[in-house]
PDB file of N, CA, C and O in Angstrom:
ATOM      1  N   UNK A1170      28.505  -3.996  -4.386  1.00  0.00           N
ATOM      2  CA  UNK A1170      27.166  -4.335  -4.837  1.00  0.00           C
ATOM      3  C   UNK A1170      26.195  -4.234  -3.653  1.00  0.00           C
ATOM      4  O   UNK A1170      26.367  -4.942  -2.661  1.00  0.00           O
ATOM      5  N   UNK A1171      25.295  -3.464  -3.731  1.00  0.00           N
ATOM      6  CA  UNK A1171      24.115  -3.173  -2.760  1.00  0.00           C
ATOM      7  C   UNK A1171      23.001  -4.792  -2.819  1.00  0.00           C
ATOM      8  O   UNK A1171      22.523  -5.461  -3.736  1.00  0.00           O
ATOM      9  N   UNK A1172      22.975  -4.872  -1.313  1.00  0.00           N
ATOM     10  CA  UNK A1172      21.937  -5.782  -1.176  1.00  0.00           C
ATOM     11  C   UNK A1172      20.559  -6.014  -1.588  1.00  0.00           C
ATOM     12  O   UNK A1172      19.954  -5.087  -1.050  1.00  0.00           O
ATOM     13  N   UNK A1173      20.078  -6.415  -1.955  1.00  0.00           N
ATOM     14  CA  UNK A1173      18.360  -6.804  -2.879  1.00  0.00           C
ATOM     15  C   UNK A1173      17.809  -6.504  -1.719  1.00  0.00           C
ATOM     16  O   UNK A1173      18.261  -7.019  -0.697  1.00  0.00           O
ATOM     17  N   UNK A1174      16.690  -5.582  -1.669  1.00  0.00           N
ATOM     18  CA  UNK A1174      15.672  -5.233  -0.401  1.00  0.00           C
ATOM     19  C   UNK A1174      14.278  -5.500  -1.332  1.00  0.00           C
ATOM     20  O   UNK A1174      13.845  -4.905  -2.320  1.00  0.00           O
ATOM     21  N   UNK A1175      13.846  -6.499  -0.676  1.00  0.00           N
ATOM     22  CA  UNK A1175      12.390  -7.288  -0.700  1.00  0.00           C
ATOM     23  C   UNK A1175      11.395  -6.116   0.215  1.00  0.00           C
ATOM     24  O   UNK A1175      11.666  -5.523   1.259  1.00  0.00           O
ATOM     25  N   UNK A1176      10.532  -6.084  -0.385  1.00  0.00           N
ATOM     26  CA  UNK A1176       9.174  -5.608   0.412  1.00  0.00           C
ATOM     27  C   UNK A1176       7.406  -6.137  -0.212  1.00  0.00           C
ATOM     28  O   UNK A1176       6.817  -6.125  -1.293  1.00  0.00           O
ATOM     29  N   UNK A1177       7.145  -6.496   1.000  1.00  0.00           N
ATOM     30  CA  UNK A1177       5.483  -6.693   0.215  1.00  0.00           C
ATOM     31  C   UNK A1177       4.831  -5.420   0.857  1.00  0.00           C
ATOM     32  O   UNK A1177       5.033  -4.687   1.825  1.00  0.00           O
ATOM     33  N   UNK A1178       4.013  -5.527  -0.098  1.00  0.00           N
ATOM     34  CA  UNK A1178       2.952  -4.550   0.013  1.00  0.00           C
ATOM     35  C   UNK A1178       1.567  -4.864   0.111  1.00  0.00           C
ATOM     36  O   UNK A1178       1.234  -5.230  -1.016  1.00  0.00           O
ATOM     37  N   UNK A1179       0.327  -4.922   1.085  1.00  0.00           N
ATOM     38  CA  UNK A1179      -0.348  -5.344   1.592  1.00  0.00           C
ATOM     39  C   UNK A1179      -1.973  -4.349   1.107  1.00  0.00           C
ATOM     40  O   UNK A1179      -2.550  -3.697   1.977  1.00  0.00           O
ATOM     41  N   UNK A1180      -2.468  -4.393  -0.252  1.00  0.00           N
ATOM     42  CA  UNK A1180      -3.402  -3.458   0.116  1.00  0.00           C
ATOM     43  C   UNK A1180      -4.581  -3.453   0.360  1.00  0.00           C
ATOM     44  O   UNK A1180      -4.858  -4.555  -0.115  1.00  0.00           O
ATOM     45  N   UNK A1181      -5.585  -3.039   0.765  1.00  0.00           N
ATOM     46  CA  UNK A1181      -6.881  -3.351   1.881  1.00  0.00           C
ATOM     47  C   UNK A1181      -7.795  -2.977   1.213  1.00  0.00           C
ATOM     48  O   UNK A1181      -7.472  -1.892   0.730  1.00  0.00           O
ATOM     49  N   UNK A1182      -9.101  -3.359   0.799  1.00  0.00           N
ATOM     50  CA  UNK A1182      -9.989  -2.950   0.016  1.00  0.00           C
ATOM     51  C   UNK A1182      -9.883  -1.852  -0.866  1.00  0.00           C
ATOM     52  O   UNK A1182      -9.981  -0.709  -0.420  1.00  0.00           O
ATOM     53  N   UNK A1183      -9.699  -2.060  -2.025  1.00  0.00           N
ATOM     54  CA  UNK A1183      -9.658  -1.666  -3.190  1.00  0.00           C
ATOM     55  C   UNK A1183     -10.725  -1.389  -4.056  1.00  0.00           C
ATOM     56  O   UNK A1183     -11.870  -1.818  -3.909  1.00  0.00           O
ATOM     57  N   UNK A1184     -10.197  -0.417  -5.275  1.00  0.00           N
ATOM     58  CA  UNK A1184     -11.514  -0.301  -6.007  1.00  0.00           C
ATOM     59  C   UNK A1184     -11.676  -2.107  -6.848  1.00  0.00           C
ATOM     60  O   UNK A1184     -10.726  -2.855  -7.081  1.00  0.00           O
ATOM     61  N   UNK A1185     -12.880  -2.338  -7.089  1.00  0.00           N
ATOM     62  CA  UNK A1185     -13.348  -3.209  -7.549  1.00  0.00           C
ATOM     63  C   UNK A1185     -13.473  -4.790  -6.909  1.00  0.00           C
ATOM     64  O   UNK A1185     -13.552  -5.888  -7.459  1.00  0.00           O
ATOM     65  N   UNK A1186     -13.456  -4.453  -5.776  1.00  0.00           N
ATOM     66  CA  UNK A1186     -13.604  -5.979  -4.556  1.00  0.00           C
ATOM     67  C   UNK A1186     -14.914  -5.960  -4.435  1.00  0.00           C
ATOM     68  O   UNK A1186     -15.673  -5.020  -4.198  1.00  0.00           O
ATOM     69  N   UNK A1187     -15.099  -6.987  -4.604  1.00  0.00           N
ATOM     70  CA  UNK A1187     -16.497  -7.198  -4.669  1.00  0.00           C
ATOM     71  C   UNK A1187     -17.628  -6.933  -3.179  1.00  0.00           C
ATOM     72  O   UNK A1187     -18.800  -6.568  -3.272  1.00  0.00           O
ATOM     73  N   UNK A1188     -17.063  -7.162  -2.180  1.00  0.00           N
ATOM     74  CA  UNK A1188     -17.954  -6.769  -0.712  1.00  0.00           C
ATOM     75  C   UNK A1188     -17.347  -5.775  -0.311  1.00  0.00           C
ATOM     76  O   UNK A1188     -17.169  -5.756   0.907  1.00  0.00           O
ATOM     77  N   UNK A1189     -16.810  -4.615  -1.095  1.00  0.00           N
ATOM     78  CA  UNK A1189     -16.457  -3.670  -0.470  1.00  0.00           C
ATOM     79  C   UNK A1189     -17.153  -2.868   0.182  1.00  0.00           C
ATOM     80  O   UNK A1189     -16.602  -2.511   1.224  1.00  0.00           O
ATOM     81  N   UNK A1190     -18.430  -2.308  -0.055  1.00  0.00           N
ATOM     82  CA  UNK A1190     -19.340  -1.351   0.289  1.00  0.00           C
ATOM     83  C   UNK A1190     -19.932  -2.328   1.260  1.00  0.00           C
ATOM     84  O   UNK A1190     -19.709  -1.804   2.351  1.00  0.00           O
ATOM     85  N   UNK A1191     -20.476  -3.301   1.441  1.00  0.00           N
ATOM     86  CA  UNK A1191     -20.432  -4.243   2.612  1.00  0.00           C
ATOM     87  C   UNK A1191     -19.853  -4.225   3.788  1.00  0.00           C
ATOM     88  O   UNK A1191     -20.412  -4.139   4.881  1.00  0.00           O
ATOM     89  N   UNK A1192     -18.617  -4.314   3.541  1.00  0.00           N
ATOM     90  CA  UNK A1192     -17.678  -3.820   4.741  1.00  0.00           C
ATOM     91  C   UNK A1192     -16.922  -3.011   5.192  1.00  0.00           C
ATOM     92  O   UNK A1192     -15.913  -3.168   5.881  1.00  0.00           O
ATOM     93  N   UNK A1193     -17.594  -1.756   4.653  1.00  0.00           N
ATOM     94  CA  UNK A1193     -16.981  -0.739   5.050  1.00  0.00           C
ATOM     95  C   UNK A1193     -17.791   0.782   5.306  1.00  0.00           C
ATOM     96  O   UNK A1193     -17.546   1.843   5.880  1.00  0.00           O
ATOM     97  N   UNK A1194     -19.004   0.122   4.432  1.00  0.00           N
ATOM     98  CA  UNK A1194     -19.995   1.292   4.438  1.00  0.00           C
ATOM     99  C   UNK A1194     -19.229   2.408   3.144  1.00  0.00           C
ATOM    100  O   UNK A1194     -18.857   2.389   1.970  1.00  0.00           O
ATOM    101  N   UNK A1195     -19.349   3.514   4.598  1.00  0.00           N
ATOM    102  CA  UNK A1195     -19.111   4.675   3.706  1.00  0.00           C
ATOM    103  C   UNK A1195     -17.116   4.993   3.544  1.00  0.00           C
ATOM    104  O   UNK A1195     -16.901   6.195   3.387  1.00  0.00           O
ATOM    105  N   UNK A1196     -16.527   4.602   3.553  1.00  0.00           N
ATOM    106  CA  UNK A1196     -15.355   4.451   3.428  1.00  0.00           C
ATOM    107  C   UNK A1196     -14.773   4.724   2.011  1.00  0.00           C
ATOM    108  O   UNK A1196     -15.208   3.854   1.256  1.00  0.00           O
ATOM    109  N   UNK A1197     -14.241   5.292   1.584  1.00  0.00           N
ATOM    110  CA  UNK A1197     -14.215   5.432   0.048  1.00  0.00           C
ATOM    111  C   UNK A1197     -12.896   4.187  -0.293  1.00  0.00           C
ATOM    112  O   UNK A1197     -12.053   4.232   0.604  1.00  0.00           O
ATOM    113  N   UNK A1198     -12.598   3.214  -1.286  1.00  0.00           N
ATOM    114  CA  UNK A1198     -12.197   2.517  -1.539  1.00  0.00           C
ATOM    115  C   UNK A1198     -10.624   3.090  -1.938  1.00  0.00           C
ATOM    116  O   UNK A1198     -10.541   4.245  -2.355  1.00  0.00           O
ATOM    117  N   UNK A1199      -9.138   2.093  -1.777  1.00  0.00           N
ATOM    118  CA  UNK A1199      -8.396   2.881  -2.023  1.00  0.00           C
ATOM    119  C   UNK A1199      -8.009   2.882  -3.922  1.00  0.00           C
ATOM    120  O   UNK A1199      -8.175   1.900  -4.646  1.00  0.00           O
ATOM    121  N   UNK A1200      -7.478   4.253  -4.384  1.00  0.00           N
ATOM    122  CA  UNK A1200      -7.427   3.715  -5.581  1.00  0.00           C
ATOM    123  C   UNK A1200      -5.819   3.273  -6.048  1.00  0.00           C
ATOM    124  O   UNK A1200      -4.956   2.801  -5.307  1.00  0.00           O
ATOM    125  N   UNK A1201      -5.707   3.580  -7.506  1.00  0.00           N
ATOM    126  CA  UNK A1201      -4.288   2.741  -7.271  1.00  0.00           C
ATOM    127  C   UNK A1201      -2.852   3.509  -7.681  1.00  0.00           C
ATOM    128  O   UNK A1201      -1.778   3.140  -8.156  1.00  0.00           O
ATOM    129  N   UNK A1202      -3.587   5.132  -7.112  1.00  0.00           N
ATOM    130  CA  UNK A1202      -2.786   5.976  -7.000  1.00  0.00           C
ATOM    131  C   UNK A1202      -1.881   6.055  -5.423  1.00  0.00           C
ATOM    132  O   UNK A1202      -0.730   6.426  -5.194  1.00  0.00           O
ATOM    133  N   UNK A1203      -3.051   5.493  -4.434  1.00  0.00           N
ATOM    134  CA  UNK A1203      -2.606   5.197  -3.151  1.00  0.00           C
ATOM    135  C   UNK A1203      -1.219   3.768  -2.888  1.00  0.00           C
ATOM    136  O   UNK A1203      -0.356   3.574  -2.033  1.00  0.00           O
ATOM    137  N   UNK A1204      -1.530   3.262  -3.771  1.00  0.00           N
ATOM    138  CA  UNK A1204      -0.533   1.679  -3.520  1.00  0.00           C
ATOM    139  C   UNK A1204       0.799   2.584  -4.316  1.00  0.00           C
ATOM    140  O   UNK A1204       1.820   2.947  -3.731  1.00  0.00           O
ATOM    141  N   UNK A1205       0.528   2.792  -5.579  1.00  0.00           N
ATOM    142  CA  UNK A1205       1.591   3.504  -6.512  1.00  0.00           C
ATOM    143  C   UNK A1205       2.723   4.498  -5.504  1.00  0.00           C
ATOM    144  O   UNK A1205       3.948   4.537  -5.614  1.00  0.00           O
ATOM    145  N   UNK A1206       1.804   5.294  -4.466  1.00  0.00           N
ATOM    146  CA  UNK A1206       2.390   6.390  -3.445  1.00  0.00           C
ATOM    147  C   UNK A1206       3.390   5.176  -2.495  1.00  0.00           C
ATOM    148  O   UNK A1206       4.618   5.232  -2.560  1.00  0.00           O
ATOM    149  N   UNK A1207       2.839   4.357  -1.832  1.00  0.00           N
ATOM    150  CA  UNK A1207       3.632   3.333  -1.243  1.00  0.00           C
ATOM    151  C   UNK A1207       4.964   2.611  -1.688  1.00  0.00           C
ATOM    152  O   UNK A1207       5.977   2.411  -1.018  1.00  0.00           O
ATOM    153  N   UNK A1208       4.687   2.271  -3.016  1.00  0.00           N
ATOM    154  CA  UNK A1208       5.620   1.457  -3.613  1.00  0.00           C
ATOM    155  C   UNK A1208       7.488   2.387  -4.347  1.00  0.00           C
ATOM    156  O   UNK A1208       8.676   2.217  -4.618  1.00  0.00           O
ATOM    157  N   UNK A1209       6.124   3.515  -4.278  1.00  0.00           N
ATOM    158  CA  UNK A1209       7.208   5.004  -4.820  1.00  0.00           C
ATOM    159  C   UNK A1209       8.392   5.023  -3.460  1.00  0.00           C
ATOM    160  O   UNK A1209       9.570   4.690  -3.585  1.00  0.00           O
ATOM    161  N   UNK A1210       7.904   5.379  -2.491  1.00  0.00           N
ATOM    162  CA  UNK A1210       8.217   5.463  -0.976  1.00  0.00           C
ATOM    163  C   UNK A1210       9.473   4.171  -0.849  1.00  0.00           C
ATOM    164  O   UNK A1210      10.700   4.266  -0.838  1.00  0.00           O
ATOM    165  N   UNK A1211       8.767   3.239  -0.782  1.00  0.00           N
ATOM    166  CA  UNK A1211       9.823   1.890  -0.727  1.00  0.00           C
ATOM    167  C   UNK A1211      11.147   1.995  -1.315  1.00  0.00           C
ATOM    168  O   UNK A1211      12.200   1.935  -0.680  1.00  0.00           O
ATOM    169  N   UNK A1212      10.994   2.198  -2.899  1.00  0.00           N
ATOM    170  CA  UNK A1212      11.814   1.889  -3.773  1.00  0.00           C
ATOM    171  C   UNK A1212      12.761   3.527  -3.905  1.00  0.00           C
ATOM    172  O   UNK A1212      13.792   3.438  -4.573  1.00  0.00           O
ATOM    173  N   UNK A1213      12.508   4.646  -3.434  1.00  0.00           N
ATOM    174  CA  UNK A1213      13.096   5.597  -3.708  1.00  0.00           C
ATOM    175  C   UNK A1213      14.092   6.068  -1.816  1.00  0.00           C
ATOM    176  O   UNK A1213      15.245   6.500  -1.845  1.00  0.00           O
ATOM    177  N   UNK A1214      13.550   5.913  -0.842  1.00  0.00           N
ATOM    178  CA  UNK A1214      14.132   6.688   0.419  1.00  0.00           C
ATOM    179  C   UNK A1214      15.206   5.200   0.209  1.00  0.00           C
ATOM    180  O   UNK A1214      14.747   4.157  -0.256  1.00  0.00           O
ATOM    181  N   UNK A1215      16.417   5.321   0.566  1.00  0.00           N
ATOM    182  CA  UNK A1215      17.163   4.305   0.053  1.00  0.00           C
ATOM    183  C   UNK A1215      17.586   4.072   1.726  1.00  0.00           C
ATOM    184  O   UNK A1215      17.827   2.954   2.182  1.00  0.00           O
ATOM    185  N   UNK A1216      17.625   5.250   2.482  1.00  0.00           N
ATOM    186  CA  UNK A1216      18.270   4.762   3.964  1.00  0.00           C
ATOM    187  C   UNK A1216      17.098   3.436   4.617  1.00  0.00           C
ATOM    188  O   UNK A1216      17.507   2.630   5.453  1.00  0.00           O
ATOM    189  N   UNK A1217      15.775   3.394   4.133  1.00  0.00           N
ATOM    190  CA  UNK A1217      15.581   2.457   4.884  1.00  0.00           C
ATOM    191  C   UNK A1217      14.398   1.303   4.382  1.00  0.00           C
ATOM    192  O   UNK A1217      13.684   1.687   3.457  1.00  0.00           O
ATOM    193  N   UNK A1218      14.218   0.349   4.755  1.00  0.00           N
ATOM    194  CA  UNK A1218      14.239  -1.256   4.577  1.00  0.00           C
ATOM    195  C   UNK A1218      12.927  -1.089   5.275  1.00  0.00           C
ATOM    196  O   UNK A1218      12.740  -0.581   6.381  1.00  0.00           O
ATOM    197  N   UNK A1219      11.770  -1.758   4.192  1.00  0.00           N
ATOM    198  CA  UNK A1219      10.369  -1.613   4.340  1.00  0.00           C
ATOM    199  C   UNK A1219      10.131  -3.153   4.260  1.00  0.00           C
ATOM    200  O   UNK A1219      10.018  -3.693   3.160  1.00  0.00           O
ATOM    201  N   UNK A1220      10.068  -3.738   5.220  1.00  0.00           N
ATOM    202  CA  UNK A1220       9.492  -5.252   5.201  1.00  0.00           C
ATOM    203  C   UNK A1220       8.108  -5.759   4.579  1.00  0.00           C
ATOM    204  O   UNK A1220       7.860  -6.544   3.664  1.00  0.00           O
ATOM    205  N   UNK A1221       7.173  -4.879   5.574  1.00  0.00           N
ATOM    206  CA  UNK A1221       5.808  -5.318   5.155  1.00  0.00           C
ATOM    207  C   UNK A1221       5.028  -4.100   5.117  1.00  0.00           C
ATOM    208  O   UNK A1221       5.113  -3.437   6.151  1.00  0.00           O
ATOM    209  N   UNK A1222       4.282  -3.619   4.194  1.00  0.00           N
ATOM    210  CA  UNK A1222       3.689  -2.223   4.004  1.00  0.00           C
ATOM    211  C   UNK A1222       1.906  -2.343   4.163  1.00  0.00           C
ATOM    212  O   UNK A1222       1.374  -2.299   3.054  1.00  0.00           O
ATOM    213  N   UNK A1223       1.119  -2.454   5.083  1.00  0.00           N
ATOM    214  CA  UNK A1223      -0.609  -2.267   4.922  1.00  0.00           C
ATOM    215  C   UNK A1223      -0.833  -1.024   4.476  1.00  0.00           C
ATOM    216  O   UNK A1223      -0.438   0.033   4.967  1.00  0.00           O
ATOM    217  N   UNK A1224      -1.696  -1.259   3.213  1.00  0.00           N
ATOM    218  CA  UNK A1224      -2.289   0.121   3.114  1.00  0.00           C
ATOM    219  C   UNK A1224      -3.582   0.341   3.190  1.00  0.00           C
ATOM    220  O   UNK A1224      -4.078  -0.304   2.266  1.00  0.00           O
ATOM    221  N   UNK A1225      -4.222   0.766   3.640  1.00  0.00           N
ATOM    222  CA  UNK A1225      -5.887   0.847   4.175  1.00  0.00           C
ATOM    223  C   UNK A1225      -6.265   1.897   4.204  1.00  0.00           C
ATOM    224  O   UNK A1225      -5.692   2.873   4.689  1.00  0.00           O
ATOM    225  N   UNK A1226      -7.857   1.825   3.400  1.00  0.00           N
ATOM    226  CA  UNK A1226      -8.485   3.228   3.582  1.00  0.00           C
ATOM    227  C   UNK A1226      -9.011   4.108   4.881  1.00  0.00           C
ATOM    228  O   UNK A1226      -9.407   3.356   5.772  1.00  0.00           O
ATOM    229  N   UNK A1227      -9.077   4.995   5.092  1.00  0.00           N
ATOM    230  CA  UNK A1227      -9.605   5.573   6.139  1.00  0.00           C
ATOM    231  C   UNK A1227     -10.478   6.950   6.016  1.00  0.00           C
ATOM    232  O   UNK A1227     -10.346   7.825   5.161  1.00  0.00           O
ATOM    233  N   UNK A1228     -11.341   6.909   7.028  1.00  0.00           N
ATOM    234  CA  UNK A1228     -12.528   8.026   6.748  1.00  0.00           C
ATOM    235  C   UNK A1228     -12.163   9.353   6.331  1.00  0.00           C
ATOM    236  O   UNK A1228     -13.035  10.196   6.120  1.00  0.00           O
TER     237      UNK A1228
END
């Protein structure tokens, strides 16, 4: 029996946060095709053990 591998996933301004354009300007917000890509990643490469995942937009 394979061990239970826990991971959080951490994601960073999103569509629909309310001070987003506030703090970030022009930054485009992430959507939730970006977290979906992360969580895919985690749960499928099986050699390795994802503790804590940030995902954040970038220019």
């Amino acid at each position: 029996m394979q061990q239970p591998r826990i991971s959080v996933v951490e994601p960073c301004h999103t569509e629909g946060e309310p001070d987003f354009n506030a703090t970030l300007g022009e930054i485009e917000a992430l959507h939730t095709e970006n977290i979906a890509g992360a969580v895919s990643y985690i749960v499928t490469d099986r050699r390795v053990a994802m503790n804590e995942v940030a995902v954040c937009p970038t220019k």
